[in-house]
mmCIF file of N, CA and C in Angstrom:
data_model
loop_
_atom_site.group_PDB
_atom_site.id
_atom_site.type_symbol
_atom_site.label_atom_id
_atom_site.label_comp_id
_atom_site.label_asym_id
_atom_site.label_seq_id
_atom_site.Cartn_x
_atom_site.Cartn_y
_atom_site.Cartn_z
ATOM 1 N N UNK A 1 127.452 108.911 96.873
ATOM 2 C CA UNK A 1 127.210 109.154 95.460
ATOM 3 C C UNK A 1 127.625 107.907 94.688
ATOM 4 N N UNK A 2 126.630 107.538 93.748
ATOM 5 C CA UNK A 2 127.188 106.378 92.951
ATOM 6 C C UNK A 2 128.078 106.558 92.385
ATOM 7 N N UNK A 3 129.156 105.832 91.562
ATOM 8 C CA UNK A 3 129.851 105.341 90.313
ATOM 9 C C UNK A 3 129.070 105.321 88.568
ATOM 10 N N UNK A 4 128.389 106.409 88.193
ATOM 11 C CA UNK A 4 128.273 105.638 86.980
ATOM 12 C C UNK A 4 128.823 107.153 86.040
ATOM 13 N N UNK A 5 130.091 107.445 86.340
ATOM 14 C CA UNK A 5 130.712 108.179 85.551
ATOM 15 C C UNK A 5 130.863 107.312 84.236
ATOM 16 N N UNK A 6 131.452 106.126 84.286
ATOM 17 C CA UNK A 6 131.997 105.463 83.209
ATOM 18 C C UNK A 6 130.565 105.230 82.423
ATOM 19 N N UNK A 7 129.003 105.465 83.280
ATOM 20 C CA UNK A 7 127.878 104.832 82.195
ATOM 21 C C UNK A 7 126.975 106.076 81.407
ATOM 22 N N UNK A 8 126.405 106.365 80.768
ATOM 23 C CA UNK A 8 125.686 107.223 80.224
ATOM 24 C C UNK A 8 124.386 106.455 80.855
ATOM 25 N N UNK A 9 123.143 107.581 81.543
ATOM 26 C CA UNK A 9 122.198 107.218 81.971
ATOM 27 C C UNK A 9 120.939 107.729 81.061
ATOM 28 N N UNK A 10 120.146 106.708 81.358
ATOM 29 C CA UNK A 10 118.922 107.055 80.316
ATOM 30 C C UNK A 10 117.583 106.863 81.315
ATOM 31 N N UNK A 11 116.904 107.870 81.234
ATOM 32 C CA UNK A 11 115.610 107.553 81.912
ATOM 33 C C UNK A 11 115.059 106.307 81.656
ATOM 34 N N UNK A 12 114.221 105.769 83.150
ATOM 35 C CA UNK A 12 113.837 104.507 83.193
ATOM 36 C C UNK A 12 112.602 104.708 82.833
ATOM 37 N N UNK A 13 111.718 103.501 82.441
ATOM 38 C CA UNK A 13 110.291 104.149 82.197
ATOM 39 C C UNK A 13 109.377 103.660 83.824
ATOM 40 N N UNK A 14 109.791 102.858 84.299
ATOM 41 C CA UNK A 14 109.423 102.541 85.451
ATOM 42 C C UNK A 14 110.675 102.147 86.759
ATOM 43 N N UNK A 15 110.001 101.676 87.725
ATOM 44 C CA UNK A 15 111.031 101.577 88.980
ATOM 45 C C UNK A 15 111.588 100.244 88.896
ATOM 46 N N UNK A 16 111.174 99.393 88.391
ATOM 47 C CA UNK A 16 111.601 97.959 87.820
ATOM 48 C C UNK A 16 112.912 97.754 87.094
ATOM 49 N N UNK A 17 113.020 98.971 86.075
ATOM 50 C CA UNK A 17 114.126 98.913 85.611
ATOM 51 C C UNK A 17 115.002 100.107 85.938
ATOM 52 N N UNK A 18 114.539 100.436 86.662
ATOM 53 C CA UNK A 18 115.484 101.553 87.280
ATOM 54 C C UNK A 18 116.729 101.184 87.889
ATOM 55 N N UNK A 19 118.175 101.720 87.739
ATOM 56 C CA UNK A 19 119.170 101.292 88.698
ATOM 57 C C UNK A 19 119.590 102.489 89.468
ATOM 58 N N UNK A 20 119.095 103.865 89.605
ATOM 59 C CA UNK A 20 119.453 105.085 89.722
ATOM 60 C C UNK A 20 118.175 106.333 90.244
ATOM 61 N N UNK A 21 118.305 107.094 91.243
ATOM 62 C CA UNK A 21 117.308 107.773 91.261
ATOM 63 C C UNK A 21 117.520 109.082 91.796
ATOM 64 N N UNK A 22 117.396 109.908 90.728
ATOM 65 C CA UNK A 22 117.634 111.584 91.166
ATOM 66 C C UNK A 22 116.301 111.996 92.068
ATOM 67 N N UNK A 23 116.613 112.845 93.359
ATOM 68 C CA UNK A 23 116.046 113.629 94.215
ATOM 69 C C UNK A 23 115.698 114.737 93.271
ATOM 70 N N UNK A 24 114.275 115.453 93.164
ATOM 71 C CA UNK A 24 114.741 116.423 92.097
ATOM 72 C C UNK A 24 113.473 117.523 93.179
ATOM 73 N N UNK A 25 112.989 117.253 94.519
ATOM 74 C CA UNK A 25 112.238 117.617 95.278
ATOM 75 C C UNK A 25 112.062 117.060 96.320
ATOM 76 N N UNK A 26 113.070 117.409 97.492
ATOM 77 C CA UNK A 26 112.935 116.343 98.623
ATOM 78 C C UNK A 26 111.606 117.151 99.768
ATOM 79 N N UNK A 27 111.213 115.771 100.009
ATOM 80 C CA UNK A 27 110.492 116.600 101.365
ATOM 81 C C UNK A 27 110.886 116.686 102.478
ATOM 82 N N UNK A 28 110.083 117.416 103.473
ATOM 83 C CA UNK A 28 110.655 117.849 104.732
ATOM 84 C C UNK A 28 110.743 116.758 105.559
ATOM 85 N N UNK A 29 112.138 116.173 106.073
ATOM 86 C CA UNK A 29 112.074 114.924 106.587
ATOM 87 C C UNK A 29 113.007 114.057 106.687
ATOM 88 N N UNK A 30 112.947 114.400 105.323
ATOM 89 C CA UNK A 30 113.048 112.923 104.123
ATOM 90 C C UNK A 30 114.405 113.005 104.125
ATOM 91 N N UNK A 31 115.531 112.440 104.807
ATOM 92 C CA UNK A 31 116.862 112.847 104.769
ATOM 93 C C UNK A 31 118.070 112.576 103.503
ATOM 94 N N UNK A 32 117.634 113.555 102.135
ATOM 95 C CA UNK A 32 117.970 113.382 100.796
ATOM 96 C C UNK A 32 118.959 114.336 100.041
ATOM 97 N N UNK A 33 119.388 114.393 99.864
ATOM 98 C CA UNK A 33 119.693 115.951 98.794
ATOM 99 C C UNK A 33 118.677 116.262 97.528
ATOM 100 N N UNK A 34 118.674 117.297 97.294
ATOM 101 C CA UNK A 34 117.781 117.405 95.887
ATOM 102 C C UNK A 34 118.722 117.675 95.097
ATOM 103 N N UNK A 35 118.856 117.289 93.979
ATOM 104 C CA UNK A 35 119.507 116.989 92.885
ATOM 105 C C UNK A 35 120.672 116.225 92.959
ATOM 106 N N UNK A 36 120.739 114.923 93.939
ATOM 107 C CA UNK A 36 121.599 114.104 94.353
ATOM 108 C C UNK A 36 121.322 112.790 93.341
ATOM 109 N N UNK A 37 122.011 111.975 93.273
ATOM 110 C CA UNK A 37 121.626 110.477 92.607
ATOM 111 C C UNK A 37 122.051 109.475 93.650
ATOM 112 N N UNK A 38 121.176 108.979 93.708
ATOM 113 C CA UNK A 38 121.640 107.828 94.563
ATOM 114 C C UNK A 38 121.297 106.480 94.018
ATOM 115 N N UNK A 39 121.806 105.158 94.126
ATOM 116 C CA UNK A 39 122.115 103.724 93.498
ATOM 117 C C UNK A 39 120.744 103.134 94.032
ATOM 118 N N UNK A 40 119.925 102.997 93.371
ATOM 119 C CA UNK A 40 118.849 101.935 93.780
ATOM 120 C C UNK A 40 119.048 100.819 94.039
ATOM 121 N N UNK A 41 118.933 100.629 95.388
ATOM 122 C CA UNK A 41 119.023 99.431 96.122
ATOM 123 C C UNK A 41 117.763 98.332 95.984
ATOM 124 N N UNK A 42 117.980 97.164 96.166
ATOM 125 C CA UNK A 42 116.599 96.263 96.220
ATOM 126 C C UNK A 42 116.737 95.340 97.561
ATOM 127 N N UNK A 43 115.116 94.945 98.214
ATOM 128 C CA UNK A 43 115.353 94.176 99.211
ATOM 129 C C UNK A 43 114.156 92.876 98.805
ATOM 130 N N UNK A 44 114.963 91.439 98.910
ATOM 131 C CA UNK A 44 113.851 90.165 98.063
ATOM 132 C C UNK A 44 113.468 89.841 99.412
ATOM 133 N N UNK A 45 113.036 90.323 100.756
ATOM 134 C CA UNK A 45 112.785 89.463 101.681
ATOM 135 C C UNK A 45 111.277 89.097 101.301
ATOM 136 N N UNK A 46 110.312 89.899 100.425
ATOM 137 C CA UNK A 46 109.042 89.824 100.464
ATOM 138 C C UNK A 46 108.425 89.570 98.911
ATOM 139 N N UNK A 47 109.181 88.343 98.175
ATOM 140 C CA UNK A 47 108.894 87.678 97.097
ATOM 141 C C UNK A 47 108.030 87.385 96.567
ATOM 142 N N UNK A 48 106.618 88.014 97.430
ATOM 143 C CA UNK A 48 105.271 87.461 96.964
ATOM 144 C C UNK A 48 104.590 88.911 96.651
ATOM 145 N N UNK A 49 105.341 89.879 97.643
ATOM 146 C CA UNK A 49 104.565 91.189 97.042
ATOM 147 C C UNK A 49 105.418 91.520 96.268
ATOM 148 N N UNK A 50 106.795 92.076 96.157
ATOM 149 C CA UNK A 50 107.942 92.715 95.567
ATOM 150 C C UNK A 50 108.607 91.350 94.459
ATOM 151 N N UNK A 51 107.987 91.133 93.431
ATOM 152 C CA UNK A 51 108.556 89.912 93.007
ATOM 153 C C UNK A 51 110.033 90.761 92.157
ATOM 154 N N UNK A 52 110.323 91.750 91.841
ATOM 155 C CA UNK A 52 111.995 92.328 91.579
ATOM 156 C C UNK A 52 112.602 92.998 92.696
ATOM 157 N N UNK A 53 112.037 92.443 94.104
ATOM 158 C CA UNK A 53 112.180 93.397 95.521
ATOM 159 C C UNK A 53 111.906 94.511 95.493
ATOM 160 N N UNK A 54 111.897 95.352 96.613
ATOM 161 C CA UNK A 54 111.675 96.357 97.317
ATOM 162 C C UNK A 54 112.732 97.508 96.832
ATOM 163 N N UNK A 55 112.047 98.209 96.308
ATOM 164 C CA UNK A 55 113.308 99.581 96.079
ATOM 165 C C UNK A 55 113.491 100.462 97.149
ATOM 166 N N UNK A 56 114.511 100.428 97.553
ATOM 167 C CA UNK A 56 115.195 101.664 98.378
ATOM 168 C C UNK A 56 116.241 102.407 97.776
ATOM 169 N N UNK A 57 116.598 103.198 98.687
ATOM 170 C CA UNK A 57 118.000 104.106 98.451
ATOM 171 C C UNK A 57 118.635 103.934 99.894
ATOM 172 N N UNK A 58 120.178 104.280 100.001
ATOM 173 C CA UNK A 58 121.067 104.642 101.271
ATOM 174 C C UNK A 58 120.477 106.129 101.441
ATOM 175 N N UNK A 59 120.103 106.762 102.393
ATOM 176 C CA UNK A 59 120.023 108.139 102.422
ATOM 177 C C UNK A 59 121.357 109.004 102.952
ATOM 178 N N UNK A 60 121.292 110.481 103.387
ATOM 179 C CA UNK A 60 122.211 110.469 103.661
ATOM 180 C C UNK A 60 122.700 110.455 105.242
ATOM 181 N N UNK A 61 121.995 109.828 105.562
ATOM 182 C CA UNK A 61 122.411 109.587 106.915
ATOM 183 C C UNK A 61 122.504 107.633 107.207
ATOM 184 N N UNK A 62 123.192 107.461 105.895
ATOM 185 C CA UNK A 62 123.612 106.019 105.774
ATOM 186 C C UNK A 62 122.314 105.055 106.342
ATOM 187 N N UNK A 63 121.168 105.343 106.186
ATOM 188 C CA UNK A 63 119.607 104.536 106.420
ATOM 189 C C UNK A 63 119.160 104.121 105.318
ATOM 190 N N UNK A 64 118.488 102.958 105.464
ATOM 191 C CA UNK A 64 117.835 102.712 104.386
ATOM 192 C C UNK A 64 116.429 103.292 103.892
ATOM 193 N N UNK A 65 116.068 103.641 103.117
ATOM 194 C CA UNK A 65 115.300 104.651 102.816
ATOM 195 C C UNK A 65 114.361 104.286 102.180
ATOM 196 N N UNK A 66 112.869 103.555 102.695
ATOM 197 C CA UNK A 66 111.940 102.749 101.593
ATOM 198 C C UNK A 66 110.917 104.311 101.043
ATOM 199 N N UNK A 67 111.061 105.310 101.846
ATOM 200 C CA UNK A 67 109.751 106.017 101.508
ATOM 201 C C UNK A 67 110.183 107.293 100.549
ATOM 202 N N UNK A 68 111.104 107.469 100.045
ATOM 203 C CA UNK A 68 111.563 107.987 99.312
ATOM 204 C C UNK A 68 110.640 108.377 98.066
ATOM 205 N N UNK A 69 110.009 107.241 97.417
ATOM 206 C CA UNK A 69 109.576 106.920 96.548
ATOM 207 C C UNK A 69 107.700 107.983 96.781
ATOM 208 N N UNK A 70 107.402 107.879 97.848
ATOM 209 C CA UNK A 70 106.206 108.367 98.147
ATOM 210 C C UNK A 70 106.220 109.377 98.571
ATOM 211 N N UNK A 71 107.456 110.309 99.297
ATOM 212 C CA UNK A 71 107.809 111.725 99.869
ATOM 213 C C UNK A 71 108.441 112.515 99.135
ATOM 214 N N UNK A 72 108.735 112.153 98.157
ATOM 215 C CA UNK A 72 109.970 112.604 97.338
ATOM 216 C C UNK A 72 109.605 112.848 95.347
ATOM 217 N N UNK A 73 110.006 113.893 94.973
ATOM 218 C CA UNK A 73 109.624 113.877 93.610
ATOM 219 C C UNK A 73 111.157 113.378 93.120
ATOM 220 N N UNK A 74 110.712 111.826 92.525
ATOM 221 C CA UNK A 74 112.290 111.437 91.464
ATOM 222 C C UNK A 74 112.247 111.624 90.454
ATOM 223 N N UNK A 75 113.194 111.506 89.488
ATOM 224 C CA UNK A 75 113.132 110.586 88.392
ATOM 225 C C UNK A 75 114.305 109.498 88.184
ATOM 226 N N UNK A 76 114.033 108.763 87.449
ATOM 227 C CA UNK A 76 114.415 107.486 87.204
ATOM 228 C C UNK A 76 115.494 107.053 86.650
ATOM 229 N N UNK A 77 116.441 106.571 86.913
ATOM 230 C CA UNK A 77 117.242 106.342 85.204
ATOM 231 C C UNK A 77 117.648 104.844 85.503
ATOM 232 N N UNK A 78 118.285 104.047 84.268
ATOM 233 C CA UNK A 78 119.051 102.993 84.141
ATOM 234 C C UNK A 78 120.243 103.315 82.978
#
């Protein structure tokens, strides 16, 4: 679970500025909690497609988690 007790979160309007992403419908699989938040991670290995990197999450089986985004109903916050 992240740290952002100390921040007030505000929906993101996209994944770009997102730093945060609630599970709010996980799918079958998809190793998540629903109604969990987890810290949006970024990966720059691929600078030409992902020019603000690659969004992931840690799941909860400490993996990195790129498909989240496509299996999963989020929403967003920063």
């Amino acid at each position: 679970m992240p740290d952002y007790n100390d921040e007030t979160l505000y929906q993101a309007a996209n994944q770009e500025d997102a730093r945060y992403v609630e599970i709010s419908r996980a799918a079958f699989g998809c190793k998540v909690t629903e109604g969990q938040i987890y810290k949006l991670e970024r990966n720059f290995n691929n600078p030409y497609i992902f020019e603000r990197g690659e969004a992931y999450i840690i799941d909860d089986e400490t993996k990195e988690n790129y498909s989240v985004f496509l299996l999963c109903k989020t929403v967003l916050y920063k």
